[in-house]
């Protein structure tokens, strides 16, 4: 079963499209690990996947504490996404993605700015050979994203000018990406990207809550999955918060 099928299956089983961004802080690796495990235990019924980024991977270590966290998520039947925003030349991308997939991650996030040949092609090939997923950044959620993802560029393929994110959305379709990231802070961009991707590539949307994005607006604009961090991780009642959000979003899942 592919990553795309696996995450969709969990979404349907649990009637939730929430992906928990486990952005946890701590004084030591064991404190971070314990917090992550505690949050997972408290929220697992209301989420369909877990996203880890470097702020947790670095202190825990890929051959060390992260394995315990991966095991814990798998015990709950949750796929894991590594938010690397991978962005280097092909041979190092390949080695990094191999480590990530062999550690047990089901998908990783990569940056299409590096291009296909000698960039992300080996990552997609590796992911496909292992039944894993690659999710591409198309428009990030923070204000400065406009400087890169929002700039107007000339597409070398037809010589015409387009916003960068529209070029990336078309690449996601052509490269058969397993998902794209478009920030919930820009619902009008979700609409634009959805018109290109239709139901071929699902949209993952971070940026709700502290970054100002509205979860319902993101859903009605075309998002398939919502990535949520601090709204849940920094709540004094993460279970209640995750349930509240799941209940709010459930009617909008298609
Ligand atoms: P909050 O606390 O704002 O956390 O809910 C959001 C999570 O999502 C990540 N993030 C992004 N990841 N593209 C990404 O790949 C984005 O545009 C983006 N914006 C936020 C962030 O790292 C955090 O884990």
PDB file of C-alpha atoms and ligand atoms in Angstrom:
ATOM      1  CA  UNK A   1       0.000   0.000   0.000  1.00  0.00           C
ATOM      2  CA  UNK A   2       1.364   3.444  -0.931  1.00  0.00           C
ATOM      3  CA  UNK A   3       1.781   6.295   1.563  1.00  0.00           C
ATOM      4  CA  UNK A   4      -1.139   8.100  -0.074  1.00  0.00           C
ATOM      5  CA  UNK A   5      -3.428   5.109   0.339  1.00  0.00           C
ATOM      6  CA  UNK A   6      -2.246   4.502   3.909  1.00  0.00           C
ATOM      7  CA  UNK A   7      -2.899   8.030   5.169  1.00  0.00           C
ATOM      8  CA  UNK A   8      -6.271   8.138   3.371  1.00  0.00           C
ATOM      9  CA  UNK A   9      -7.212   4.861   5.032  1.00  0.00           C
ATOM     10  CA  UNK A  10      -6.457   6.258   8.494  1.00  0.00           C
ATOM     11  CA  UNK A  11      -8.396   9.433   7.644  1.00  0.00           C
ATOM     12  CA  UNK A  12     -11.452   7.363   6.730  1.00  0.00           C
ATOM     13  CA  UNK A  13     -11.175   5.025   9.722  1.00  0.00           C
ATOM     14  CA  UNK A  14     -10.830   7.822  12.295  1.00  0.00           C
ATOM     15  CA  UNK A  15     -12.801  10.475  10.417  1.00  0.00           C
ATOM     16  CA  UNK A  16     -10.038  12.989  10.919  1.00  0.00           C
ATOM     17  CA  UNK A  17      -7.633  14.725   8.532  1.00  0.00           C
ATOM     18  CA  UNK A  18      -5.523  16.323  11.279  1.00  0.00           C
ATOM     19  CA  UNK A  19      -1.767  15.782  11.145  1.00  0.00           C
ATOM     20  CA  UNK A  20      -0.089  16.489  14.448  1.00  0.00           C
ATOM     21  CA  UNK A  21       3.113  18.561  14.106  1.00  0.00           C
ATOM     22  CA  UNK A  22       5.050  17.248  17.103  1.00  0.00           C
ATOM     23  CA  UNK A  23       7.078  20.410  17.657  1.00  0.00           C
ATOM     24  CA  UNK A  24       8.216  19.813  21.195  1.00  0.00           C
ATOM     25  CA  UNK A  25      10.885  21.574  23.248  1.00  0.00           C
ATOM     26  CA  UNK A  26      12.883  20.269  26.188  1.00  0.00           C
ATOM     27  CA  UNK A  27      16.112  20.434  28.165  1.00  0.00           C
ATOM     28  CA  UNK A  28      17.242  16.926  27.212  1.00  0.00           C
ATOM     29  CA  UNK A  29      16.486  14.237  24.616  1.00  0.00           C
ATOM     30  CA  UNK A  30      14.639  12.135  27.180  1.00  0.00           C
ATOM     31  CA  UNK A  31      12.426  15.067  28.184  1.00  0.00           C
ATOM     32  CA  UNK A  32      11.604  15.749  24.513  1.00  0.00           C
ATOM     33  CA  UNK A  33      10.890  12.079  23.841  1.00  0.00           C
ATOM     34  CA  UNK A  34       8.646  11.749  26.883  1.00  0.00           C
ATOM     35  CA  UNK A  35       6.687  14.865  25.895  1.00  0.00           C
ATOM     36  CA  UNK A  36       6.244  13.581  22.353  1.00  0.00           C
ATOM     37  CA  UNK A  37       5.066  10.186  23.562  1.00  0.00           C
ATOM     38  CA  UNK A  38       2.677  11.805  26.030  1.00  0.00           C
ATOM     39  CA  UNK A  39       1.187  14.059  23.311  1.00  0.00           C
ATOM     40  CA  UNK A  40       0.798  11.119  20.957  1.00  0.00           C
ATOM     41  CA  UNK A  41      -0.986   9.070  23.599  1.00  0.00           C
ATOM     42  CA  UNK A  42      -3.340  11.959  24.372  1.00  0.00           C
ATOM     43  CA  UNK A  43      -4.214  12.855  20.763  1.00  0.00           C
ATOM     44  CA  UNK A  44      -3.828   9.690  18.681  1.00  0.00           C
ATOM     45  CA  UNK A  45      -7.581   9.050  18.393  1.00  0.00           C
ATOM     46  CA  UNK A  46      -8.117  12.419  16.722  1.00  0.00           C
ATOM     47  CA  UNK A  47      -5.262  12.532  14.206  1.00  0.00           C
ATOM     48  CA  UNK A  48      -4.428  10.640  10.998  1.00  0.00           C
ATOM     49  CA  UNK A  49      -0.633  11.127  10.908  1.00  0.00           C
ATOM     50  CA  UNK A  50       2.319  12.629  12.743  1.00  0.00           C
ATOM     51  CA  UNK A  51       4.782  15.176  11.374  1.00  0.00           C
ATOM     52  CA  UNK A  52       8.269  15.421  12.852  1.00  0.00           C
ATOM     53  CA  UNK A  53      10.740  18.155  12.028  1.00  0.00           C
ATOM     54  CA  UNK A  54      14.401  18.834  12.685  1.00  0.00           C
ATOM     55  CA  UNK A  55      13.795  20.417  16.062  1.00  0.00           C
ATOM     56  CA  UNK A  56      12.895  16.944  17.350  1.00  0.00           C
ATOM     57  CA  UNK A  57      15.018  14.788  15.041  1.00  0.00           C
ATOM     58  CA  UNK A  58      18.274  16.599  15.909  1.00  0.00           C
ATOM     59  CA  UNK A  59      18.125  16.191  19.697  1.00  0.00           C
ATOM     60  CA  UNK A  60      16.704  12.652  19.539  1.00  0.00           C
ATOM     61  CA  UNK A  61      18.932  11.329  16.738  1.00  0.00           C
ATOM     62  CA  UNK A  62      17.934   9.185  13.778  1.00  0.00           C
ATOM     63  CA  UNK A  63      19.631   6.032  15.097  1.00  0.00           C
ATOM     64  CA  UNK A  64      18.610   6.742  18.649  1.00  0.00           C
ATOM     65  CA  UNK A  65      15.541   8.223  20.360  1.00  0.00           C
ATOM     66  CA  UNK A  66      13.557   8.869  17.191  1.00  0.00           C
ATOM     67  CA  UNK A  67      13.183   5.096  16.727  1.00  0.00           C
ATOM     68  CA  UNK A  68      11.188   4.918  19.963  1.00  0.00           C
ATOM     69  CA  UNK A  69       8.895   7.674  18.764  1.00  0.00           C
ATOM     70  CA  UNK A  70       8.414   6.007  15.371  1.00  0.00           C
ATOM     71  CA  UNK A  71       7.563   2.738  17.114  1.00  0.00           C
ATOM     72  CA  UNK A  72       5.034   4.497  19.327  1.00  0.00           C
ATOM     73  CA  UNK A  73       3.292   6.175  16.352  1.00  0.00           C
ATOM     74  CA  UNK A  74       3.231   2.877  14.435  1.00  0.00           C
ATOM     75  CA  UNK A  75       1.658   1.139  17.426  1.00  0.00           C
ATOM     76  CA  UNK A  76      -1.184   3.640  17.122  1.00  0.00           C
ATOM     77  CA  UNK A  77      -1.395   2.927  13.374  1.00  0.00           C
ATOM     78  CA  UNK A  78      -0.252   6.440  12.449  1.00  0.00           C
ATOM     79  CA  UNK A  79       1.908   7.205   9.390  1.00  0.00           C
ATOM     80  CA  UNK A  80       4.911   9.487   9.979  1.00  0.00           C
ATOM     81  CA  UNK A  81       6.012  12.421   7.823  1.00  0.00           C
ATOM     82  CA  UNK A  82       9.525  13.852   8.131  1.00  0.00           C
ATOM     83  CA  UNK A  83       9.430  17.602   7.534  1.00  0.00           C
ATOM     84  CA  UNK A  84      12.933  17.992   6.086  1.00  0.00           C
ATOM     85  CA  UNK A  85      12.153  20.564   3.399  1.00  0.00           C
ATOM     86  CA  UNK A  86      14.884  18.652   1.567  1.00  0.00           C
ATOM     87  CA  UNK A  87      16.820  21.039  -0.612  1.00  0.00           C
ATOM     88  CA  UNK A  88      20.203  19.763  -1.823  1.00  0.00           C
ATOM     89  CA  UNK A  89      21.831  18.059  -4.823  1.00  0.00           C
ATOM     90  CA  UNK A  90      20.743  14.561  -5.827  1.00  0.00           C
ATOM     91  CA  UNK A  91      23.389  12.319  -4.256  1.00  0.00           C
ATOM     92  CA  UNK A  92      23.074  13.825  -0.774  1.00  0.00           C
ATOM     93  CA  UNK A  93      19.274  14.027  -1.106  1.00  0.00           C
ATOM     94  CA  UNK A  94      19.299  10.323  -1.938  1.00  0.00           C
ATOM     95  CA  UNK A  95      21.415   9.379   1.072  1.00  0.00           C
ATOM     96  CA  UNK A  96      19.353  11.530   3.445  1.00  0.00           C
ATOM     97  CA  UNK A  97      16.038  10.188   2.151  1.00  0.00           C
ATOM     98  CA  UNK A  98      17.327   6.616   2.345  1.00  0.00           C
ATOM     99  CA  UNK A  99      18.225   7.124   6.027  1.00  0.00           C
ATOM    100  CA  UNK A 100      14.821   8.695   6.679  1.00  0.00           C
ATOM    101  CA  UNK A 101      12.807   5.964   4.959  1.00  0.00           C
ATOM    102  CA  UNK A 102      14.907   3.148   6.467  1.00  0.00           C
ATOM    103  CA  UNK A 103      14.299   4.609   9.928  1.00  0.00           C
ATOM    104  CA  UNK A 104      10.578   4.080   9.313  1.00  0.00           C
ATOM    105  CA  UNK A 105       9.237   7.412   8.064  1.00  0.00           C
ATOM    106  CA  UNK A 106       6.438   7.001   5.531  1.00  0.00           C
ATOM    107  CA  UNK A 107       6.948  10.290   3.688  1.00  0.00           C
ATOM    108  CA  UNK A 108       9.164  13.352   3.608  1.00  0.00           C
ATOM    109  CA  UNK A 109       8.683  16.983   2.650  1.00  0.00           C
ATOM    110  CA  UNK A 110      10.999  18.347  -0.066  1.00  0.00           C
ATOM    111  CA  UNK A 111      11.561  21.687  -1.742  1.00  0.00           C
ATOM    112  CA  UNK A 112      10.885  21.772  -5.512  1.00  0.00           C
ATOM    113  CA  UNK A 113      13.247  24.753  -5.908  1.00  0.00           C
ATOM    114  CA  UNK A 114      16.100  22.259  -6.449  1.00  0.00           C
ATOM    115  CA  UNK A 115      14.459  20.840  -9.571  1.00  0.00           C
ATOM    116  CA  UNK A 116      14.265  17.312 -10.979  1.00  0.00           C
ATOM    117  CA  UNK A 117      17.497  16.226 -12.709  1.00  0.00           C
ATOM    118  CA  UNK A 118      20.279  15.959 -10.146  1.00  0.00           C
ATOM    119  CA  UNK A 119      17.884  17.265  -7.494  1.00  0.00           C
ATOM    120  CA  UNK A 120      14.708  15.455  -6.445  1.00  0.00           C
ATOM    121  CA  UNK A 121      14.566  12.717  -9.092  1.00  0.00           C
ATOM    122  CA  UNK A 122      16.581  10.220  -6.981  1.00  0.00           C
ATOM    123  CA  UNK A 123      14.385  10.997  -3.964  1.00  0.00           C
ATOM    124  CA  UNK A 124      11.185  10.218  -5.879  1.00  0.00           C
ATOM    125  CA  UNK A 125      12.764   7.044  -7.280  1.00  0.00           C
ATOM    126  CA  UNK A 126      13.824   5.900  -3.822  1.00  0.00           C
ATOM    127  CA  UNK A 127      10.411   6.723  -2.350  1.00  0.00           C
ATOM    128  CA  UNK A 128       8.610   4.804  -5.091  1.00  0.00           C
ATOM    129  CA  UNK A 129      10.867   1.771  -4.735  1.00  0.00           C
ATOM    130  CA  UNK A 130      10.057   1.641  -0.992  1.00  0.00           C
ATOM    131  CA  UNK A 131       6.338   2.550  -1.174  1.00  0.00           C
ATOM    132  CA  UNK A 132       6.971   5.879   0.567  1.00  0.00           C
ATOM    133  CA  UNK A 133       5.797   9.396  -0.213  1.00  0.00           C
ATOM    134  CA  UNK A 134       7.245  12.752  -1.257  1.00  0.00           C
ATOM    135  CA  UNK A 135       5.327  15.927  -0.424  1.00  0.00           C
ATOM    136  CA  UNK A 136       6.400  19.167  -2.103  1.00  0.00           C
ATOM    137  CA  UNK A 137       6.333  22.712  -0.785  1.00  0.00           C
ATOM    138  CA  UNK A 138       4.185  24.795  -3.129  1.00  0.00           C
ATOM    139  CA  UNK A 139       3.408  27.857  -1.002  1.00  0.00           C
ATOM    140  CA  UNK A 140       4.608  28.103   2.590  1.00  0.00           C
ATOM    141  CA  UNK A 141       2.502  29.574   5.365  1.00  0.00           C
ATOM    142  CA  UNK A 142       4.741  32.351   6.751  1.00  0.00           C
ATOM    143  CA  UNK A 143       4.608  36.009   5.555  1.00  0.00           C
ATOM    144  CA  UNK A 144       8.034  35.942   3.836  1.00  0.00           C
ATOM    145  CA  UNK A 145       6.925  33.059   1.597  1.00  0.00           C
ATOM    146  CA  UNK A 146       5.776  35.692  -0.888  1.00  0.00           C
ATOM    147  CA  UNK A 147       9.430  36.496  -1.643  1.00  0.00           C
ATOM    148  CA  UNK A 148      10.050  33.063  -3.155  1.00  0.00           C
ATOM    149  CA  UNK A 149       6.847  31.078  -3.690  1.00  0.00           C
ATOM    150  CA  UNK A 150       4.937  34.238  -4.632  1.00  0.00           C
ATOM    151  CA  UNK A 151       7.446  35.754  -7.066  1.00  0.00           C
ATOM    152  CA  UNK A 152       6.679  35.990 -10.773  1.00  0.00           C
ATOM    153  CA  UNK A 153       8.952  33.800 -12.875  1.00  0.00           C
ATOM    154  CA  UNK A 154       9.293  32.873 -16.522  1.00  0.00           C
ATOM    155  CA  UNK A 155       8.635  29.178 -17.005  1.00  0.00           C
ATOM    156  CA  UNK A 156      11.474  27.866 -19.232  1.00  0.00           C
ATOM    157  CA  UNK A 157       9.066  25.345 -20.739  1.00  0.00           C
ATOM    158  CA  UNK A 158       6.759  27.827 -22.479  1.00  0.00           C
ATOM    159  CA  UNK A 159       8.581  31.144 -21.923  1.00  0.00           C
ATOM    160  CA  UNK A 160       5.537  32.718 -20.206  1.00  0.00           C
ATOM    161  CA  UNK A 161       5.382  34.452 -16.826  1.00  0.00           C
ATOM    162  CA  UNK A 162       3.617  32.769 -13.885  1.00  0.00           C
ATOM    163  CA  UNK A 163       3.665  32.970 -10.099  1.00  0.00           C
ATOM    164  CA  UNK A 164       6.316  30.565  -8.798  1.00  0.00           C
ATOM    165  CA  UNK A 165       3.806  28.497  -6.828  1.00  0.00           C
ATOM    166  CA  UNK A 166       1.747  27.785  -9.955  1.00  0.00           C
ATOM    167  CA  UNK A 167       4.866  26.439 -11.669  1.00  0.00           C
ATOM    168  CA  UNK A 168       5.502  24.247  -8.611  1.00  0.00           C
ATOM    169  CA  UNK A 169       1.906  23.002  -8.589  1.00  0.00           C
ATOM    170  CA  UNK A 170       2.265  21.879 -12.213  1.00  0.00           C
ATOM    171  CA  UNK A 171       5.574  20.165 -11.364  1.00  0.00           C
ATOM    172  CA  UNK A 172       3.883  18.341  -8.480  1.00  0.00           C
ATOM    173  CA  UNK A 173       1.378  16.941 -10.971  1.00  0.00           C
ATOM    174  CA  UNK A 174       4.049  15.985 -13.501  1.00  0.00           C
ATOM    175  CA  UNK A 175       6.361  14.432 -10.902  1.00  0.00           C
ATOM    176  CA  UNK A 176       3.395  12.571  -9.384  1.00  0.00           C
ATOM    177  CA  UNK A 177       4.043  13.962  -5.915  1.00  0.00           C
ATOM    178  CA  UNK A 178       2.113  12.380  -3.060  1.00  0.00           C
ATOM    179  CA  UNK A 179       1.023  15.747  -1.756  1.00  0.00           C
ATOM    180  CA  UNK A 180       1.765  19.464  -1.761  1.00  0.00           C
ATOM    181  CA  UNK A 181       1.999  22.018   1.035  1.00  0.00           C
ATOM    182  CA  UNK A 182       0.021  25.242   0.713  1.00  0.00           C
ATOM    183  CA  UNK A 183      -0.365  27.417   3.823  1.00  0.00           C
ATOM    184  CA  UNK A 184      -3.806  27.876   5.355  1.00  0.00           C
ATOM    185  CA  UNK A 185      -2.804  31.518   5.719  1.00  0.00           C
ATOM    186  CA  UNK A 186      -3.405  31.894   1.952  1.00  0.00           C
ATOM    187  CA  UNK A 187      -6.711  30.198   1.162  1.00  0.00           C
ATOM    188  CA  UNK A 188      -6.875  31.905  -2.241  1.00  0.00           C
ATOM    189  CA  UNK A 189      -3.646  30.101  -3.178  1.00  0.00           C
ATOM    190  CA  UNK A 190      -5.183  26.806  -2.070  1.00  0.00           C
ATOM    191  CA  UNK A 191      -8.016  27.516  -4.534  1.00  0.00           C
ATOM    192  CA  UNK A 192      -5.516  28.237  -7.358  1.00  0.00           C
ATOM    193  CA  UNK A 193      -3.483  25.116  -6.646  1.00  0.00           C
ATOM    194  CA  UNK A 194      -6.569  22.928  -6.321  1.00  0.00           C
ATOM    195  CA  UNK A 195      -7.673  23.993  -9.820  1.00  0.00           C
ATOM    196  CA  UNK A 196      -4.412  22.583 -11.175  1.00  0.00           C
ATOM    197  CA  UNK A 197      -4.187  19.456  -9.032  1.00  0.00           C
ATOM    198  CA  UNK A 198      -7.914  18.601  -8.860  1.00  0.00           C
ATOM    199  CA  UNK A 199      -8.061  15.215  -7.100  1.00  0.00           C
ATOM    200  CA  UNK A 200      -4.710  14.039  -8.476  1.00  0.00           C
ATOM    201  CA  UNK A 201      -2.507  15.355  -5.646  1.00  0.00           C
ATOM    202  CA  UNK A 202      -3.829  16.152  -2.144  1.00  0.00           C
ATOM    203  CA  UNK A 203      -3.127  19.515  -0.501  1.00  0.00           C
ATOM    204  CA  UNK A 204      -1.643  19.563   3.010  1.00  0.00           C
ATOM    205  CA  UNK A 205      -2.205  22.832   4.810  1.00  0.00           C
ATOM    206  CA  UNK A 206      -0.263  24.114   7.857  1.00  0.00           C
ATOM    207  CA  UNK A 207      -0.619  27.531   9.465  1.00  0.00           C
ATOM    208  CA  UNK A 208      -3.893  27.418  11.353  1.00  0.00           C
ATOM    209  CA  UNK A 209      -4.154  28.907  14.842  1.00  0.00           C
ATOM    210  CA  UNK A 210      -1.072  30.952  15.867  1.00  0.00           C
ATOM    211  CA  UNK A 211      -0.144  31.721  12.236  1.00  0.00           C
ATOM    212  CA  UNK A 212      -3.676  33.019  11.607  1.00  0.00           C
ATOM    213  CA  UNK A 213      -5.083  30.487   9.124  1.00  0.00           C
ATOM    214  CA  UNK A 214      -8.719  29.442   9.433  1.00  0.00           C
ATOM    215  CA  UNK A 215      -9.200  25.645   9.308  1.00  0.00           C
ATOM    216  CA  UNK A 216     -12.667  25.746   7.738  1.00  0.00           C
ATOM    217  CA  UNK A 217     -11.613  28.241   5.091  1.00  0.00           C
ATOM    218  CA  UNK A 218      -8.617  26.023   4.254  1.00  0.00           C
ATOM    219  CA  UNK A 219     -10.936  23.036   3.865  1.00  0.00           C
ATOM    220  CA  UNK A 220     -13.547  24.790   1.750  1.00  0.00           C
ATOM    221  CA  UNK A 221     -10.721  26.165  -0.440  1.00  0.00           C
ATOM    222  CA  UNK A 222      -9.543  22.646  -1.281  1.00  0.00           C
ATOM    223  CA  UNK A 223      -7.215  21.318   1.446  1.00  0.00           C
ATOM    224  CA  UNK A 224      -7.317  17.582   2.124  1.00  0.00           C
ATOM    225  CA  UNK A 225      -5.183  17.484   5.283  1.00  0.00           C
ATOM    226  CA  UNK A 226      -4.539  20.062   8.013  1.00  0.00           C
ATOM    227  CA  UNK A 227      -1.162  20.168   9.778  1.00  0.00           C
ATOM    228  CA  UNK A 228      -1.521  21.444  13.334  1.00  0.00           C
ATOM    229  CA  UNK A 229       1.209  22.121  15.860  1.00  0.00           C
ATOM    230  CA  UNK A 230       1.054  24.658  18.689  1.00  0.00           C
ATOM    231  CA  UNK A 231      -2.758  24.782  18.875  1.00  0.00           C
ATOM    232  CA  UNK A 232      -2.485  21.245  20.242  1.00  0.00           C
ATOM    233  CA  UNK A 233       1.100  20.885  21.509  1.00  0.00           C
ATOM    234  CA  UNK A 234       1.007  24.033  23.638  1.00  0.00           C
ATOM    235  CA  UNK A 235      -2.503  23.525  24.961  1.00  0.00           C
ATOM    236  CA  UNK A 236      -2.923  22.613  28.615  1.00  0.00           C
ATOM    237  CA  UNK A 237      -5.588  20.159  27.385  1.00  0.00           C
ATOM    238  CA  UNK A 238      -4.224  18.643  24.139  1.00  0.00           C
ATOM    239  CA  UNK A 239      -6.818  15.849  24.028  1.00  0.00           C
ATOM    240  CA  UNK A 240      -9.712  18.315  24.240  1.00  0.00           C
ATOM    241  CA  UNK A 241      -8.109  20.635  21.701  1.00  0.00           C
ATOM    242  CA  UNK A 242      -7.478  17.829  19.197  1.00  0.00           C
ATOM    243  CA  UNK A 243     -11.029  16.522  19.625  1.00  0.00           C
ATOM    244  CA  UNK A 244     -12.521  20.000  19.263  1.00  0.00           C
ATOM    245  CA  UNK A 245     -10.626  20.596  16.030  1.00  0.00           C
ATOM    246  CA  UNK A 246     -11.458  17.122  14.696  1.00  0.00           C
ATOM    247  CA  UNK A 247     -15.158  17.694  15.376  1.00  0.00           C
ATOM    248  CA  UNK A 248     -15.039  21.138  13.747  1.00  0.00           C
ATOM    249  CA  UNK A 249     -13.383  19.852  10.570  1.00  0.00           C
ATOM    250  CA  UNK A 250     -15.119  16.480  10.199  1.00  0.00           C
ATOM    251  CA  UNK A 251     -18.117  17.767   8.181  1.00  0.00           C
ATOM    252  CA  UNK A 252     -15.769  19.329   5.618  1.00  0.00           C
ATOM    253  CA  UNK A 253     -13.718  16.225   4.851  1.00  0.00           C
ATOM    254  CA  UNK A 254     -14.359  14.960   1.324  1.00  0.00           C
TER     255      UNK A 254
HETATM  256  P1  LIG B   1       1.895  25.536  14.019  1.00  0.00           P
HETATM  257  O1  LIG B   1       2.371  25.516  15.420  1.00  0.00           O
HETATM  258  O2  LIG B   1       1.981  26.878  13.380  1.00  0.00           O
HETATM  259  O3  LIG B   1       2.956  24.580  13.281  1.00  0.00           O
HETATM  260  O4  LIG B   1       0.553  24.880  13.839  1.00  0.00           O
HETATM  261  C1  LIG B   1       2.948  24.323  11.911  1.00  0.00           C
HETATM  262  C2  LIG B   1       3.860  23.199  11.597  1.00  0.00           C
HETATM  263  O5  LIG B   1       3.913  23.061  10.198  1.00  0.00           O
HETATM  264  C3  LIG B   1       5.196  23.396   9.741  1.00  0.00           C
HETATM  265  N1  LIG B   1       4.976  24.379   8.726  1.00  0.00           N
HETATM  266  C4  LIG B   1       5.227  24.152   7.505  1.00  0.00           C
HETATM  267  N2  LIG B   1       5.729  23.080   6.972  1.00  0.00           N
HETATM  268  N3  LIG B   1       5.507  24.162   4.902  1.00  0.00           N
HETATM  269  C5  LIG B   1       5.891  23.075   5.655  1.00  0.00           C
HETATM  270  O6  LIG B   1       6.365  22.095   5.097  1.00  0.00           O
HETATM  271  C6  LIG B   1       5.001  25.278   5.415  1.00  0.00           C
HETATM  272  O7  LIG B   1       4.649  26.225   4.728  1.00  0.00           O
HETATM  273  C7  LIG B   1       4.870  25.270   6.783  1.00  0.00           C
HETATM  274  N4  LIG B   1       4.401  26.168   7.612  1.00  0.00           N
HETATM  275  C8  LIG B   1       4.471  25.589   8.821  1.00  0.00           C
HETATM  276  C9  LIG B   1       6.011  23.947  10.857  1.00  0.00           C
HETATM  277  O8  LIG B   1       7.343  23.509  10.757  1.00  0.00           O
HETATM  278  C10 LIG B   1       5.293  23.373  12.038  1.00  0.00           C
HETATM  279  O9  LIG B   1       5.802  22.072  12.306  1.00  0.00           O
END
